[in-house]
C-alpha cells in the first residue's frame, strides 16, 4: 500500500510510519489524517506487526495542523464536520506505538506525538502549542494531554505564551520517555519498539489498556481494572509459557494466545 503523505515500512514486527510532507514541514492536512487512519488500522489488523514507530524528518516531526487548509474555514465548516475528530481513530489503535520526534513538534504536531503511548525525542526536538499566536487554541487534545503529561503550571504557561520547550526540558518535565542523539533517533526508537514487539502480545495490549485507564478512572477503579486484566492473562497460553520459561531458564516462545 502506498500513501500520498506517509512512508510505511515493516522492519520485522515493527511498522515504521514516516510523515512525508517535507515541503510543509509535515503540516497535518486532511489527506495526511486519512492516510494515518488507514496506516494505523492496517498496523492494528496485521498479526505479524507488534509495535509501531511514528516519525517525521530531522527538521520537523510536524509543524502543526495545516494552517493554509484551515485559514478560510468558518465555524459552521469546523463544527459541522467535527474537524479533527478523525484523530480519535488514531488514538483507538490497540497495539503499542511510539512517537519518535526530531525537530519541531508544534501545535497539532505536539498533539499527535502525545497521542502515542510514549515519546522518544531527538536532542534537537522542540515542542510547543503556539496556536494562541494564531488567535486559536489547541484543537487535537493538547490542552488535555499536555496538562496530564507535565502538570498545570507548565502546560498553562506553554499554551498561553506559545513558547517552545527543548528536548532536555521535555524529558525533565515528563513529556518524553528519553532523549537520544538526533541522528540515532529512528534506530533507537525502532530498537525500543523491537523490545516491545518481543513481548507476549496479549500482555502488551493489556499493559497499554491499563496504563491508559489511569487517565480515565479513579485510583480504586483503575486498580480493580488492572487486577481483572492481570487475572484474565492467566487464561492465556503465553502466561503458562512465560512462567514455565522463567523456571526452566530459557526465553519464552509466544503464540499470542
Ligand atoms: N501549516 C501549513 N504550512 C506550514 C506549517 C503549518 N502548520 N508550518 C510550516 N509550514 C510551511 C510554511 O508555510 C513554508 O511553506 P512555503 O515554503 O510554501 O512558504 C514551509 O512549511 C517551511 O516553513 P518555514 O519557511 O516557516 O520554515 P522555518 O524554518 O522558517 O520555520 C517554523 C519553522 C518555526 C516551524 C514555522 O514554520 C512555524 O511557525 N510554523 C507554524 C507553527 C504553528 O503555528 N503550528 C500550529 C498550527 S495550528 C494547529 O496545530 C491547531 C491544532 O491545535 C491542531
mmCIF file of C-alpha atoms and ligand atoms in Angstrom:
data_model
loop_
_atom_site.group_PDB
_atom_site.id
_atom_site.type_symbol
_atom_site.label_atom_id
_atom_site.label_comp_id
_atom_site.label_asym_id
_atom_site.label_seq_id
_atom_site.Cartn_x
_atom_site.Cartn_y
_atom_site.Cartn_z
ATOM 1 C CA UNK A 1 0.000 0.000 0.000
ATOM 2 C CA UNK A 2 1.347 3.447 -0.875
ATOM 3 C CA UNK A 3 0.266 6.727 0.692
ATOM 4 C CA UNK A 4 0.307 10.313 -0.555
ATOM 5 C CA UNK A 5 1.657 11.745 2.719
ATOM 6 C CA UNK A 6 3.313 8.818 4.520
ATOM 7 C CA UNK A 7 6.086 6.306 4.000
ATOM 8 C CA UNK A 8 5.331 2.992 5.662
ATOM 9 C CA UNK A 9 7.745 0.100 6.012
ATOM 10 C CA UNK A 10 7.834 -3.060 8.072
ATOM 11 C CA UNK A 11 11.058 -3.853 9.900
ATOM 12 C CA UNK A 12 10.369 -7.355 11.211
ATOM 13 C CA UNK A 13 7.485 -6.986 13.665
ATOM 14 C CA UNK A 14 7.825 -3.175 13.799
ATOM 15 C CA UNK A 15 5.880 -0.859 11.491
ATOM 16 C CA UNK A 16 7.759 2.381 10.797
ATOM 17 C CA UNK A 17 5.447 5.202 9.663
ATOM 18 C CA UNK A 18 7.161 8.385 8.438
ATOM 19 C CA UNK A 19 5.242 11.616 7.894
ATOM 20 C CA UNK A 20 6.179 12.772 4.406
ATOM 21 C CA UNK A 21 5.133 16.317 3.516
ATOM 22 C CA UNK A 22 8.595 17.890 3.661
ATOM 23 C CA UNK A 23 7.550 20.980 1.692
ATOM 24 C CA UNK A 24 5.157 21.907 4.544
ATOM 25 C CA UNK A 25 7.246 20.629 7.484
ATOM 26 C CA UNK A 26 4.786 17.720 7.711
ATOM 27 C CA UNK A 27 1.838 20.018 8.446
ATOM 28 C CA UNK A 28 -1.144 17.801 9.165
ATOM 29 C CA UNK A 29 -3.771 18.241 6.449
ATOM 30 C CA UNK A 30 -6.908 16.179 5.799
ATOM 31 C CA UNK A 31 -5.123 13.827 3.404
ATOM 32 C CA UNK A 32 -2.459 13.121 5.997
ATOM 33 C CA UNK A 33 -5.111 12.347 8.613
ATOM 34 C CA UNK A 34 -6.889 9.998 6.200
ATOM 35 C CA UNK A 35 -3.555 8.272 5.480
ATOM 36 C CA UNK A 36 -2.741 7.979 9.200
ATOM 37 C CA UNK A 37 -6.117 6.408 9.944
ATOM 38 C CA UNK A 38 -5.586 3.835 7.176
ATOM 39 C CA UNK A 39 -1.974 3.103 8.168
ATOM 40 C CA UNK A 40 -2.736 2.645 11.876
ATOM 41 C CA UNK A 41 -5.768 0.461 11.109
ATOM 42 C CA UNK A 42 -3.598 -1.707 8.825
ATOM 43 C CA UNK A 43 -0.939 -1.972 11.543
ATOM 44 C CA UNK A 44 -3.532 -2.963 14.159
ATOM 45 C CA UNK A 45 -5.051 -5.589 11.852
ATOM 46 C CA UNK A 46 -1.750 -7.237 10.832
ATOM 47 C CA UNK A 47 -0.904 -10.125 13.187
ATOM 48 C CA UNK A 48 2.752 -10.025 12.109
ATOM 49 C CA UNK A 49 3.108 -6.452 13.462
ATOM 50 C CA UNK A 50 3.520 -5.856 17.198
ATOM 51 C CA UNK A 51 4.641 -2.259 17.704
ATOM 52 C CA UNK A 52 4.809 0.885 15.550
ATOM 53 C CA UNK A 53 7.023 3.951 15.399
ATOM 54 C CA UNK A 54 5.687 7.238 14.013
ATOM 55 C CA UNK A 55 8.336 9.740 12.993
ATOM 56 C CA UNK A 56 8.882 12.804 10.805
ATOM 57 C CA UNK A 57 12.024 14.358 9.375
ATOM 58 C CA UNK A 58 15.123 15.575 11.160
ATOM 59 C CA UNK A 59 13.837 19.182 10.825
ATOM 60 C CA UNK A 60 10.217 18.573 11.803
ATOM 61 C CA UNK A 61 8.120 15.825 13.296
ATOM 62 C CA UNK A 62 5.191 18.069 12.307
ATOM 63 C CA UNK A 63 4.862 21.859 12.463
ATOM 64 C CA UNK A 64 1.171 21.690 13.298
ATOM 65 C CA UNK A 65 -2.191 21.331 11.663
ATOM 66 C CA UNK A 66 -2.144 22.760 8.145
ATOM 67 C CA UNK A 67 -2.772 26.464 8.656
ATOM 68 C CA UNK A 68 -3.295 27.061 4.941
ATOM 69 C CA UNK A 69 -6.058 24.436 4.860
ATOM 70 C CA UNK A 70 -7.795 25.882 7.936
ATOM 71 C CA UNK A 71 -7.382 29.608 7.279
ATOM 72 C CA UNK A 72 -10.650 30.231 5.412
ATOM 73 C CA UNK A 73 -12.854 27.754 7.296
ATOM 74 C CA UNK A 74 -15.949 29.041 9.082
ATOM 75 C CA UNK A 75 -17.363 27.938 12.423
ATOM 76 C CA UNK A 76 -20.043 26.004 10.523
ATOM 77 C CA UNK A 77 -17.361 24.205 8.471
ATOM 78 C CA UNK A 78 -15.319 23.252 11.548
ATOM 79 C CA UNK A 79 -18.146 22.385 13.931
ATOM 80 C CA UNK A 80 -20.312 20.856 11.241
ATOM 81 C CA UNK A 81 -17.578 18.478 10.080
ATOM 82 C CA UNK A 82 -16.318 17.889 13.646
ATOM 83 C CA UNK A 83 -12.865 18.840 12.323
ATOM 84 C CA UNK A 84 -10.039 16.770 13.909
ATOM 85 C CA UNK A 85 -12.475 14.119 15.236
ATOM 86 C CA UNK A 86 -10.742 11.615 12.939
ATOM 87 C CA UNK A 87 -7.778 11.631 15.320
ATOM 88 C CA UNK A 88 -9.948 9.640 17.745
ATOM 89 C CA UNK A 89 -9.450 6.757 15.294
ATOM 90 C CA UNK A 90 -5.675 7.120 15.597
ATOM 91 C CA UNK A 91 -5.888 7.017 19.392
ATOM 92 C CA UNK A 92 -8.120 3.930 19.151
ATOM 93 C CA UNK A 93 -5.084 1.909 17.942
ATOM 94 C CA UNK A 94 -4.869 -1.041 20.334
ATOM 95 C CA UNK A 95 -1.254 -2.091 19.801
ATOM 96 C CA UNK A 96 1.575 -0.026 21.291
ATOM 97 C CA UNK A 97 3.184 2.741 19.239
ATOM 98 C CA UNK A 98 5.940 5.240 19.878
ATOM 99 C CA UNK A 99 6.351 8.787 18.553
ATOM 100 C CA UNK A 100 9.981 9.464 17.567
ATOM 101 C CA UNK A 101 10.334 13.245 17.480
ATOM 102 C CA UNK A 102 13.118 15.221 15.851
ATOM 103 C CA UNK A 103 12.839 18.965 15.243
ATOM 104 C CA UNK A 104 9.558 20.838 15.509
ATOM 105 C CA UNK A 105 6.549 19.202 17.160
ATOM 106 C CA UNK A 106 4.271 22.214 17.290
ATOM 107 C CA UNK A 107 0.524 22.576 17.717
ATOM 108 C CA UNK A 108 -1.069 19.517 16.124
ATOM 109 C CA UNK A 109 2.443 18.026 15.777
ATOM 110 C CA UNK A 110 2.916 18.086 19.553
ATOM 111 C CA UNK A 111 -0.646 16.828 19.972
ATOM 112 C CA UNK A 112 -0.098 13.934 17.543
ATOM 113 C CA UNK A 113 3.115 12.962 19.370
ATOM 114 C CA UNK A 114 1.215 12.980 22.667
ATOM 115 C CA UNK A 115 -1.331 10.525 21.203
ATOM 116 C CA UNK A 116 1.472 7.936 21.134
ATOM 117 C CA UNK A 117 1.970 5.569 24.061
ATOM 118 C CA UNK A 118 5.204 7.429 24.718
ATOM 119 C CA UNK A 119 7.573 9.826 23.013
ATOM 120 C CA UNK A 120 11.287 9.396 22.354
ATOM 121 C CA UNK A 121 12.893 12.698 21.394
ATOM 122 C CA UNK A 122 15.993 13.561 19.421
ATOM 123 C CA UNK A 123 18.174 16.130 21.165
ATOM 124 C CA UNK A 124 17.062 18.750 18.607
ATOM 125 C CA UNK A 125 13.335 18.331 19.363
ATOM 126 C CA UNK A 126 11.199 21.370 20.111
ATOM 127 C CA UNK A 127 7.691 21.014 21.498
ATOM 128 C CA UNK A 128 5.076 23.739 21.691
ATOM 129 C CA UNK A 129 1.417 24.702 21.480
ATOM 130 C CA UNK A 130 1.683 28.014 19.596
ATOM 131 C CA UNK A 131 -1.974 28.137 18.464
ATOM 132 C CA UNK A 132 -2.642 31.177 20.635
ATOM 133 C CA UNK A 133 -0.395 33.176 18.291
ATOM 134 C CA UNK A 134 -2.922 32.378 15.528
ATOM 135 C CA UNK A 135 -5.794 33.521 17.753
ATOM 136 C CA UNK A 136 -6.980 29.957 18.319
ATOM 137 C CA UNK A 137 -6.248 27.199 20.854
ATOM 138 C CA UNK A 138 -5.066 23.597 20.727
ATOM 139 C CA UNK A 139 -7.725 21.508 18.981
ATOM 140 C CA UNK A 140 -6.328 17.973 18.856
ATOM 141 C CA UNK A 141 -6.185 17.340 22.601
ATOM 142 C CA UNK A 142 -3.154 19.447 23.531
ATOM 143 C CA UNK A 143 -4.726 21.327 26.421
ATOM 144 C CA UNK A 144 -5.718 17.986 27.969
ATOM 145 C CA UNK A 145 -2.797 15.674 27.179
ATOM 146 C CA UNK A 146 -0.082 18.276 27.815
ATOM 147 C CA UNK A 147 -1.639 19.135 31.181
ATOM 148 C CA UNK A 148 -1.808 15.473 32.164
ATOM 149 C CA UNK A 149 1.787 14.949 30.988
ATOM 150 C CA UNK A 150 3.556 17.940 32.546
ATOM 151 C CA UNK A 151 1.085 19.441 35.036
ATOM 152 C CA UNK A 152 -0.989 22.612 35.045
ATOM 153 C CA UNK A 153 1.690 25.251 35.660
ATOM 154 C CA UNK A 154 3.907 24.352 32.726
ATOM 155 C CA UNK A 155 1.034 23.393 30.402
ATOM 156 C CA UNK A 156 -0.767 26.649 31.076
ATOM 157 C CA UNK A 157 2.420 28.646 30.535
ATOM 158 C CA UNK A 158 3.185 26.792 27.276
ATOM 159 C CA UNK A 159 -0.352 27.212 25.898
ATOM 160 C CA UNK A 160 -0.711 30.865 26.954
ATOM 161 C CA UNK A 161 2.689 32.025 25.713
ATOM 162 C CA UNK A 162 3.129 29.634 22.784
ATOM 163 C CA UNK A 163 6.783 29.184 23.695
ATOM 164 C CA UNK A 164 8.777 26.126 22.676
ATOM 165 C CA UNK A 165 10.234 23.572 25.077
ATOM 166 C CA UNK A 166 13.507 21.882 24.138
ATOM 167 C CA UNK A 167 14.222 18.161 24.472
ATOM 168 C CA UNK A 168 16.060 18.431 27.802
ATOM 169 C CA UNK A 169 13.189 20.340 29.399
ATOM 170 C CA UNK A 170 10.678 17.931 27.846
ATOM 171 C CA UNK A 171 12.469 14.999 29.472
ATOM 172 C CA UNK A 172 12.744 16.813 32.818
ATOM 173 C CA UNK A 173 9.041 17.625 32.667
ATOM 174 C CA UNK A 174 7.909 14.073 31.886
ATOM 175 C CA UNK A 175 6.704 14.822 28.365
ATOM 176 C CA UNK A 176 9.170 12.388 26.782
ATOM 177 C CA UNK A 177 10.441 8.999 27.958
ATOM 178 C CA UNK A 178 14.026 9.602 26.852
ATOM 179 C CA UNK A 179 16.252 11.797 24.695
ATOM 180 C CA UNK A 180 18.748 10.387 22.192
ATOM 181 C CA UNK A 181 21.079 11.916 19.586
ATOM 182 C CA UNK A 182 19.000 13.250 16.692
ATOM 183 C CA UNK A 183 20.899 11.163 14.137
ATOM 184 C CA UNK A 184 20.214 7.975 16.133
ATOM 185 C CA UNK A 185 16.533 8.699 16.823
ATOM 186 C CA UNK A 186 14.803 6.368 14.382
ATOM 187 C CA UNK A 187 17.161 3.453 15.051
ATOM 188 C CA UNK A 188 16.809 3.906 18.820
ATOM 189 C CA UNK A 189 13.015 4.119 18.589
ATOM 190 C CA UNK A 190 12.866 1.027 16.367
ATOM 191 C CA UNK A 191 15.136 -0.796 18.847
ATOM 192 C CA UNK A 192 12.772 0.098 21.687
ATOM 193 C CA UNK A 193 9.805 -0.953 19.527
ATOM 194 C CA UNK A 194 11.536 -4.294 18.798
ATOM 195 C CA UNK A 195 11.895 -4.892 22.540
ATOM 196 C CA UNK A 196 8.154 -4.270 22.981
ATOM 197 C CA UNK A 197 7.356 -6.360 19.907
ATOM 198 C CA UNK A 198 9.197 -9.292 21.500
ATOM 199 C CA UNK A 199 6.816 -9.340 24.492
ATOM 200 C CA UNK A 200 3.761 -11.588 24.677
ATOM 201 C CA UNK A 201 1.182 -9.741 22.533
ATOM 202 C CA UNK A 202 -1.799 -10.058 24.879
ATOM 203 C CA UNK A 203 0.279 -8.775 27.802
ATOM 204 C CA UNK A 204 1.337 -5.778 25.696
ATOM 205 C CA UNK A 205 -2.274 -4.959 24.779
ATOM 206 C CA UNK A 206 -3.365 -5.312 28.401
ATOM 207 C CA UNK A 207 -0.495 -3.146 29.649
ATOM 208 C CA UNK A 208 -1.396 -0.337 27.254
ATOM 209 C CA UNK A 209 -5.057 -0.570 28.197
ATOM 210 C CA UNK A 210 -4.438 -0.438 31.936
ATOM 211 C CA UNK A 211 -1.902 2.399 31.875
ATOM 212 C CA UNK A 212 -4.307 4.443 29.735
ATOM 213 C CA UNK A 213 -7.100 3.671 32.213
ATOM 214 C CA UNK A 214 -5.128 5.658 34.798
ATOM 215 C CA UNK A 215 -6.240 8.803 32.939
ATOM 216 C CA UNK A 216 -9.895 7.842 32.811
ATOM 217 C CA UNK A 217 -10.823 6.394 36.205
ATOM 218 C CA UNK A 218 -10.471 6.819 39.952
ATOM 219 C CA UNK A 219 -7.492 5.100 41.607
ATOM 220 C CA UNK A 220 -9.691 2.390 43.098
ATOM 221 C CA UNK A 221 -11.460 1.636 39.808
ATOM 222 C CA UNK A 222 -8.133 1.663 37.977
ATOM 223 C CA UNK A 223 -6.549 -0.769 40.428
ATOM 224 C CA UNK A 224 -9.519 -3.142 40.101
ATOM 225 C CA UNK A 225 -9.388 -2.840 36.264
ATOM 226 C CA UNK A 226 -5.670 -3.691 36.350
ATOM 227 C CA UNK A 227 -6.262 -6.672 38.613
ATOM 228 C CA UNK A 228 -9.021 -8.059 36.369
ATOM 229 C CA UNK A 229 -6.831 -7.795 33.255
ATOM 230 C CA UNK A 230 -3.994 -9.428 35.214
ATOM 231 C CA UNK A 231 -6.347 -12.262 36.226
ATOM 232 C CA UNK A 232 -7.518 -12.572 32.616
ATOM 233 C CA UNK A 233 -3.985 -13.192 31.348
ATOM 234 C CA UNK A 234 -3.969 -16.437 33.374
ATOM 235 C CA UNK A 235 -6.363 -17.723 30.717
ATOM 236 C CA UNK A 236 -3.643 -17.320 28.057
ATOM 237 C CA UNK A 237 -1.216 -19.933 26.727
ATOM 238 C CA UNK A 238 1.520 -17.308 26.813
ATOM 239 C CA UNK A 239 1.208 -16.888 30.604
ATOM 240 C CA UNK A 240 1.825 -20.631 31.060
ATOM 241 C CA UNK A 241 4.738 -20.461 28.622
ATOM 242 C CA UNK A 242 6.207 -17.271 30.161
ATOM 243 C CA UNK A 243 6.260 -18.628 33.693
ATOM 244 C CA UNK A 244 7.479 -22.094 32.599
ATOM 245 C CA UNK A 245 10.257 -20.449 30.575
ATOM 246 C CA UNK A 246 11.351 -18.472 33.643
ATOM 247 C CA UNK A 247 11.513 -21.602 35.787
ATOM 248 C CA UNK A 248 13.346 -23.536 33.043
ATOM 249 C CA UNK A 249 15.762 -20.600 32.489
ATOM 250 C CA UNK A 250 15.007 -20.205 28.768
ATOM 251 C CA UNK A 251 13.391 -17.478 26.658
ATOM 252 C CA UNK A 252 9.609 -17.639 26.238
ATOM 253 C CA UNK A 253 8.126 -18.514 22.844
ATOM 254 C CA UNK A 254 4.828 -16.667 22.338
ATOM 255 C CA UNK A 255 1.803 -17.779 20.364
ATOM 256 C CA UNK A 256 -0.285 -14.689 21.076
ATOM 257 C CA UNK A 257 -2.960 -16.978 22.536
HETATM 258 N N1 LIG B 1 0.706 24.705 8.212
HETATM 259 C C1 LIG B 1 0.934 24.910 6.903
HETATM 260 N N2 LIG B 1 2.148 25.150 6.364
HETATM 261 C C2 LIG B 1 3.198 25.179 7.246
HETATM 262 C C3 LIG B 1 3.036 24.978 8.620
HETATM 263 C C4 LIG B 1 1.714 24.730 9.105
HETATM 264 N N3 LIG B 1 1.467 24.470 10.378
HETATM 265 N N4 LIG B 1 4.245 25.094 9.209
HETATM 266 C C5 LIG B 1 5.124 25.340 8.229
HETATM 267 N N5 LIG B 1 4.505 25.399 7.044
HETATM 268 C C6 LIG B 1 5.080 25.666 5.727
HETATM 269 C C7 LIG B 1 5.465 27.116 5.570
HETATM 270 O O1 LIG B 1 4.342 27.903 5.231
HETATM 271 C C8 LIG B 1 6.501 27.043 4.487
HETATM 272 O O2 LIG B 1 5.847 26.889 3.254
HETATM 273 P P1 LIG B 1 6.258 27.867 1.990
HETATM 274 O O3 LIG B 1 7.666 27.461 1.698
HETATM 275 O O4 LIG B 1 5.274 27.457 0.952
HETATM 276 O O5 LIG B 1 6.139 29.253 2.500
HETATM 277 C C9 LIG B 1 7.219 25.716 4.784
HETATM 278 O O6 LIG B 1 6.307 24.969 5.610
HETATM 279 C C10 LIG B 1 8.511 25.907 5.568
HETATM 280 O O7 LIG B 1 8.205 26.643 6.733
HETATM 281 P P2 LIG B 1 9.016 27.975 7.165
HETATM 282 O O8 LIG B 1 9.552 28.667 5.966
HETATM 283 O O9 LIG B 1 8.130 28.762 8.082
HETATM 284 O O10 LIG B 1 10.221 27.300 7.975
HETATM 285 P P3 LIG B 1 11.086 27.958 9.129
HETATM 286 O O11 LIG B 1 12.217 27.016 9.360
HETATM 287 O O12 LIG B 1 11.397 29.387 8.822
HETATM 288 O O13 LIG B 1 10.133 27.971 10.434
HETATM 289 C C11 LIG B 1 8.550 27.034 11.993
HETATM 290 C C12 LIG B 1 9.736 26.767 11.037
HETATM 291 C C13 LIG B 1 9.017 27.861 13.199
HETATM 292 C C14 LIG B 1 8.075 25.670 12.480
HETATM 293 C C15 LIG B 1 7.421 27.778 11.241
HETATM 294 O O14 LIG B 1 7.161 27.100 10.022
HETATM 295 C C16 LIG B 1 6.125 27.879 12.000
HETATM 296 O O15 LIG B 1 5.986 28.671 12.919
HETATM 297 N N6 LIG B 1 5.106 27.047 11.616
HETATM 298 C C17 LIG B 1 3.782 27.121 12.187
HETATM 299 C C18 LIG B 1 3.746 26.572 13.592
HETATM 300 C C19 LIG B 1 2.356 26.661 14.145
HETATM 301 O O16 LIG B 1 1.801 27.729 14.364
HETATM 302 N N7 LIG B 1 1.730 25.479 14.407
HETATM 303 C C20 LIG B 1 0.381 25.403 14.920
HETATM 304 C C21 LIG B 1 -0.601 25.258 13.784
HETATM 305 S S1 LIG B 1 -2.294 25.377 14.316
HETATM 306 C C22 LIG B 1 -2.636 23.854 14.978
HETATM 307 O O17 LIG B 1 -1.817 22.965 15.001
HETATM 308 C C23 LIG B 1 -4.033 23.689 15.550
HETATM 309 C C24 LIG B 1 -4.230 22.483 16.394
HETATM 310 O O18 LIG B 1 -4.356 22.514 17.583
HETATM 311 C C25 LIG B 1 -4.310 21.182 15.838
#
